[in-house]
Amino acid sequence: GAGLNLTFETKDGILKHSRGSTSLLVNPEDLKPITLEGEIVRLADSVAYVNHDVQDAISARVIRHKDLPQQAIRVLGDKHSSRINTMVEDMISNSQDKNSISMSDKILEATNILRDYLYENVYPLPKIMQEANKAKRVLEELFAYFMENPELVLKKINFLPPDTPLARIISDFIAGLSDREALLLYEDVFLPKPWIEGR
């Protein structure tokens, strides 16, 4: 009942999780998670988002498959599943009997090339930025609404540390929502409903 009692190792893993366009394998050592679990979660998340973002961008017709950097595709594979398989198998084979999780230089370079491509050719596109700005607005408007109607959030929370500021409570509540939950909540709060069901 005292909130999250996270271990030092868990907090370290959160602090040093993957972010931004930095290399998948980190240097200097003080930026590297102190546990193997932290390392594998950091790498697994990066492998997942690189591959899923490529697939999503192709499905949304933001890019075409033939636009992908061939230097990376030749090494990692031509299909979504084969790229993930290549990266995962490489991590396993390069981490056996070692005190760290790693990739071979060849696979790491190809993965970073593919990720750099996303940062240069997908994420900055006006179409993508427009959607990101919409998402930001959804979160900002939910935050403002619940700051004015805190009882709607407070009734859903079983425990609060003493003297927790309302803004922190609302922020934590919103941060715990999935994308879908946030959009459904926004729709429920802000969008009008028909007067009569089915009419």
Tab-separated table of C-alpha atoms in Angstrom:
chain	number	residue	atom	x	y	z
A	1	GLY	CA	0.000	0.000	0.000
A	2	ALA	CA	2.956	2.389	-0.237
A	3	GLY	CA	3.001	2.787	-4.009
A	4	LEU	CA	5.569	1.202	-6.292
A	5	ASN	CA	8.491	-0.231	-4.367
A	6	LEU	CA	10.857	-0.509	-7.342
A	7	THR	CA	14.279	-2.049	-6.976
A	8	PHE	CA	17.390	-0.109	-7.917
A	9	GLU	CA	17.860	-2.448	-10.896
A	10	THR	CA	14.338	-1.733	-12.185
A	11	LYS	CA	14.768	2.035	-11.861
A	12	ASP	CA	18.145	1.799	-13.608
A	13	GLY	CA	16.542	-0.147	-16.485
A	14	ILE	CA	13.839	2.506	-16.871
A	15	LEU	CA	16.354	5.357	-16.744
A	16	LYS	CA	18.627	3.771	-19.352
A	17	HIS	CA	15.932	2.463	-21.680
A	18	SER	CA	16.245	3.213	-25.398
A	19	ARG	CA	15.335	6.704	-26.492
A	20	GLY	CA	15.810	8.899	-29.498
A	21	SER	CA	18.187	8.211	-32.331
A	22	THR	CA	21.208	7.157	-30.254
A	23	SER	CA	22.962	3.926	-31.203
A	24	LEU	CA	21.358	0.666	-30.133
A	25	LEU	CA	24.462	-0.344	-28.186
A	26	VAL	CA	25.453	2.393	-25.793
A	27	ASN	CA	28.776	3.904	-24.852
A	28	PRO	CA	30.012	5.113	-22.444
A	29	GLU	CA	29.412	2.347	-19.951
A	30	ASP	CA	27.598	4.598	-17.473
A	31	LEU	CA	24.671	4.867	-19.929
A	32	LYS	CA	24.363	1.084	-20.148
A	33	PRO	CA	21.829	-0.757	-17.943
A	34	ILE	CA	23.527	-2.547	-15.047
A	35	THR	CA	21.576	-5.804	-15.542
A	36	LEU	CA	21.270	-8.177	-18.489
A	37	GLU	CA	17.486	-7.830	-18.177
A	38	GLY	CA	17.809	-4.070	-18.629
A	39	GLU	CA	20.061	-4.563	-21.654
A	40	ILE	CA	17.766	-7.071	-23.373
A	41	VAL	CA	14.648	-4.958	-22.781
A	42	ARG	CA	16.443	-1.918	-24.221
A	43	LEU	CA	17.512	-3.801	-27.356
A	44	ALA	CA	14.270	-5.756	-27.786
A	45	ASP	CA	12.239	-2.545	-27.691
A	46	SER	CA	14.455	-0.954	-30.328
A	47	VAL	CA	14.256	-4.030	-32.576
A	48	ALA	CA	10.471	-4.043	-32.238
A	49	TYR	CA	9.859	-0.369	-32.934
A	50	VAL	CA	12.281	-0.157	-35.886
A	51	ASN	CA	10.609	-3.077	-37.624
A	52	HIS	CA	7.022	-2.163	-36.751
A	53	ASP	CA	7.523	1.477	-37.723
A	54	VAL	CA	8.904	0.390	-41.110
A	55	GLN	CA	5.892	-1.876	-41.627
A	56	ASP	CA	3.413	0.779	-40.458
A	57	ALA	CA	4.970	3.425	-42.716
A	58	ILE	CA	4.692	1.104	-45.734
A	59	SER	CA	1.086	0.156	-44.860
A	60	ALA	CA	0.186	3.845	-44.502
A	61	ARG	CA	1.872	4.558	-47.878
A	62	VAL	CA	4.194	7.049	-46.287
A	63	ILE	CA	7.114	5.178	-47.886
A	64	ARG	CA	7.421	2.354	-50.393
A	65	HIS	CA	9.239	-0.908	-49.771
A	66	LYS	CA	11.656	-0.143	-52.589
A	67	ASP	CA	12.637	3.117	-50.832
A	68	LEU	CA	14.165	1.276	-47.869
A	69	PRO	CA	17.978	1.451	-47.716
A	70	GLN	CA	19.109	-1.602	-49.670
A	71	GLN	CA	22.390	-1.772	-47.782
A	72	ALA	CA	20.373	-2.630	-44.657
A	73	ILE	CA	17.754	-4.790	-46.374
A	74	ARG	CA	20.380	-7.026	-47.996
A	75	VAL	CA	21.807	-7.804	-44.568
A	76	LEU	CA	18.629	-7.957	-42.457
A	77	GLY	CA	16.134	-9.434	-44.895
A	78	ASP	CA	13.456	-8.363	-47.341
A	79	LYS	CA	10.443	-9.131	-45.116
A	80	HIS	CA	9.288	-7.825	-41.754
A	81	SER	CA	9.508	-11.255	-40.080
A	82	SER	CA	12.919	-12.074	-41.556
A	83	ARG	CA	14.394	-8.780	-40.314
A	84	ILE	CA	13.209	-9.432	-36.759
A	85	ASN	CA	14.466	-13.026	-36.969
A	86	THR	CA	17.882	-11.898	-38.200
A	87	MET	CA	18.263	-9.349	-35.400
A	88	VAL	CA	17.082	-11.687	-32.634
A	89	GLU	CA	19.192	-14.644	-33.768
A	90	ASP	CA	22.212	-12.366	-34.065
A	91	MET	CA	21.689	-11.057	-30.517
A	92	ILE	CA	21.425	-14.623	-29.182
A	93	SER	CA	24.531	-15.876	-30.973
A	94	ASN	CA	26.578	-12.800	-30.026
A	95	SER	CA	25.557	-12.834	-26.369
A	96	GLN	CA	26.291	-16.481	-25.525
A	97	ASP	CA	28.669	-16.863	-22.583
A	98	LYS	CA	29.126	-13.092	-22.281
A	99	ASN	CA	28.341	-10.615	-19.547
A	100	SER	CA	26.449	-8.319	-21.910
A	101	ILE	CA	23.852	-8.393	-24.678
A	102	SER	CA	25.258	-7.460	-28.065
A	103	MET	CA	24.916	-7.657	-31.836
A	104	SER	CA	27.543	-8.369	-34.429
A	105	ASP	CA	29.039	-5.288	-36.060
A	106	LYS	CA	27.412	-6.179	-39.378
A	107	ILE	CA	23.855	-6.513	-37.994
A	108	LEU	CA	24.240	-3.520	-35.692
A	109	GLU	CA	25.363	-1.323	-38.580
A	110	ALA	CA	22.455	-2.466	-40.788
A	111	THR	CA	19.960	-1.928	-37.965
A	112	ASN	CA	21.263	1.567	-37.279
A	113	ILE	CA	21.069	2.381	-41.017
A	114	LEU	CA	17.414	1.307	-41.063
A	115	ARG	CA	16.669	3.319	-37.937
A	116	ASP	CA	18.481	6.383	-39.298
A	117	TYR	CA	16.341	6.089	-42.420
A	118	LEU	CA	13.200	6.338	-40.281
A	119	TYR	CA	14.509	9.411	-38.447
A	120	GLU	CA	15.406	11.112	-41.733
A	121	ASN	CA	12.536	10.039	-44.000
A	122	VAL	CA	9.514	9.099	-41.872
A	123	TYR	CA	9.345	10.696	-38.425
A	124	PRO	CA	9.896	14.322	-39.616
A	125	LEU	CA	7.271	14.153	-42.407
A	126	PRO	CA	4.520	16.792	-42.051
A	127	LYS	CA	1.884	14.036	-42.220
A	128	ILE	CA	3.492	12.231	-39.261
A	129	MET	CA	4.099	15.442	-37.303
A	130	GLN	CA	0.462	16.426	-37.828
A	131	GLU	CA	-0.690	13.164	-36.232
A	132	ALA	CA	1.804	13.615	-33.382
A	133	ASN	CA	0.436	17.107	-32.763
A	134	LYS	CA	-3.116	15.710	-32.685
A	135	ALA	CA	-2.043	13.145	-30.086
A	136	LYS	CA	-0.395	15.891	-28.016
A	137	ARG	CA	-3.604	17.924	-28.134
A	138	VAL	CA	-5.666	14.926	-26.983
A	139	LEU	CA	-3.419	14.510	-23.930
A	140	GLU	CA	-3.380	18.230	-23.144
A	141	GLU	CA	-7.162	18.489	-23.326
A	142	LEU	CA	-7.679	15.389	-21.188
A	143	PHE	CA	-5.256	16.804	-18.617
A	144	ALA	CA	-7.084	20.164	-18.493
A	145	TYR	CA	-10.483	18.431	-18.239
A	146	PHE	CA	-9.442	16.194	-15.356
A	147	MET	CA	-7.769	19.069	-13.534
A	148	GLU	CA	-11.217	20.710	-13.542
A	149	ASN	CA	-12.981	17.419	-12.703
A	150	PRO	CA	-10.497	15.544	-10.487
A	151	GLU	CA	-13.167	13.403	-8.830
A	152	LEU	CA	-13.480	11.414	-12.079
A	153	VAL	CA	-9.866	10.286	-11.697
A	154	LEU	CA	-9.686	10.093	-7.906
A	155	LYS	CA	-12.556	7.582	-7.730
A	156	LYS	CA	-10.519	5.189	-9.935
A	157	ILE	CA	-7.406	5.257	-7.740
A	158	ASN	CA	-7.082	2.877	-4.802
A	159	PHE	CA	-4.050	4.456	-3.167
A	160	LEU	CA	-2.359	7.842	-3.203
A	161	PRO	CA	0.855	8.745	-1.399
A	162	PRO	CA	0.155	11.551	1.077
A	163	ASP	CA	0.416	15.114	-0.226
A	164	THR	CA	0.567	14.084	-3.893
A	165	PRO	CA	-0.087	17.170	-6.073
A	166	LEU	CA	-3.224	16.941	-8.193
A	167	ALA	CA	-1.263	17.616	-11.403
A	168	ARG	CA	0.967	14.600	-10.632
A	169	ILE	CA	-2.067	12.379	-10.011
A	170	ILE	CA	-3.711	13.418	-13.298
A	171	SER	CA	-0.440	13.067	-15.242
A	172	ASP	CA	0.153	9.568	-13.867
A	173	PHE	CA	-3.419	8.538	-14.655
A	174	ILE	CA	-3.141	9.702	-18.264
A	175	ALA	CA	0.328	8.151	-18.642
A	176	GLY	CA	-1.172	4.790	-17.679
A	177	LEU	CA	-3.682	4.836	-20.544
A	178	SER	CA	-3.030	2.952	-23.754
A	179	ASP	CA	-3.361	4.878	-27.030
A	180	ARG	CA	-6.763	3.316	-27.620
A	181	GLU	CA	-7.974	4.029	-24.085
A	182	ALA	CA	-6.920	7.683	-24.353
A	183	LEU	CA	-8.748	8.122	-27.671
A	184	LEU	CA	-11.907	6.425	-26.383
A	185	LEU	CA	-11.818	8.572	-23.246
A	186	TYR	CA	-11.350	11.726	-25.348
A	187	GLU	CA	-14.296	10.706	-27.523
A	188	ASP	CA	-16.455	10.043	-24.464
A	189	VAL	CA	-15.563	13.363	-22.826
A	190	PHE	CA	-15.488	15.761	-25.772
A	191	LEU	CA	-17.450	14.402	-28.746
A	192	PRO	CA	-21.243	14.720	-28.924
A	193	LYS	CA	-23.408	11.616	-28.837
A	194	PRO	CA	-26.600	11.028	-30.856
A	195	TRP	CA	-29.826	11.819	-28.957
A	196	ILE	CA	-31.367	8.431	-29.566
A	197	GLU	CA	-29.414	5.208	-30.066
A	198	GLY	CA	-29.753	3.887	-33.594
A	199	ARG	CA	-31.506	6.956	-35.047
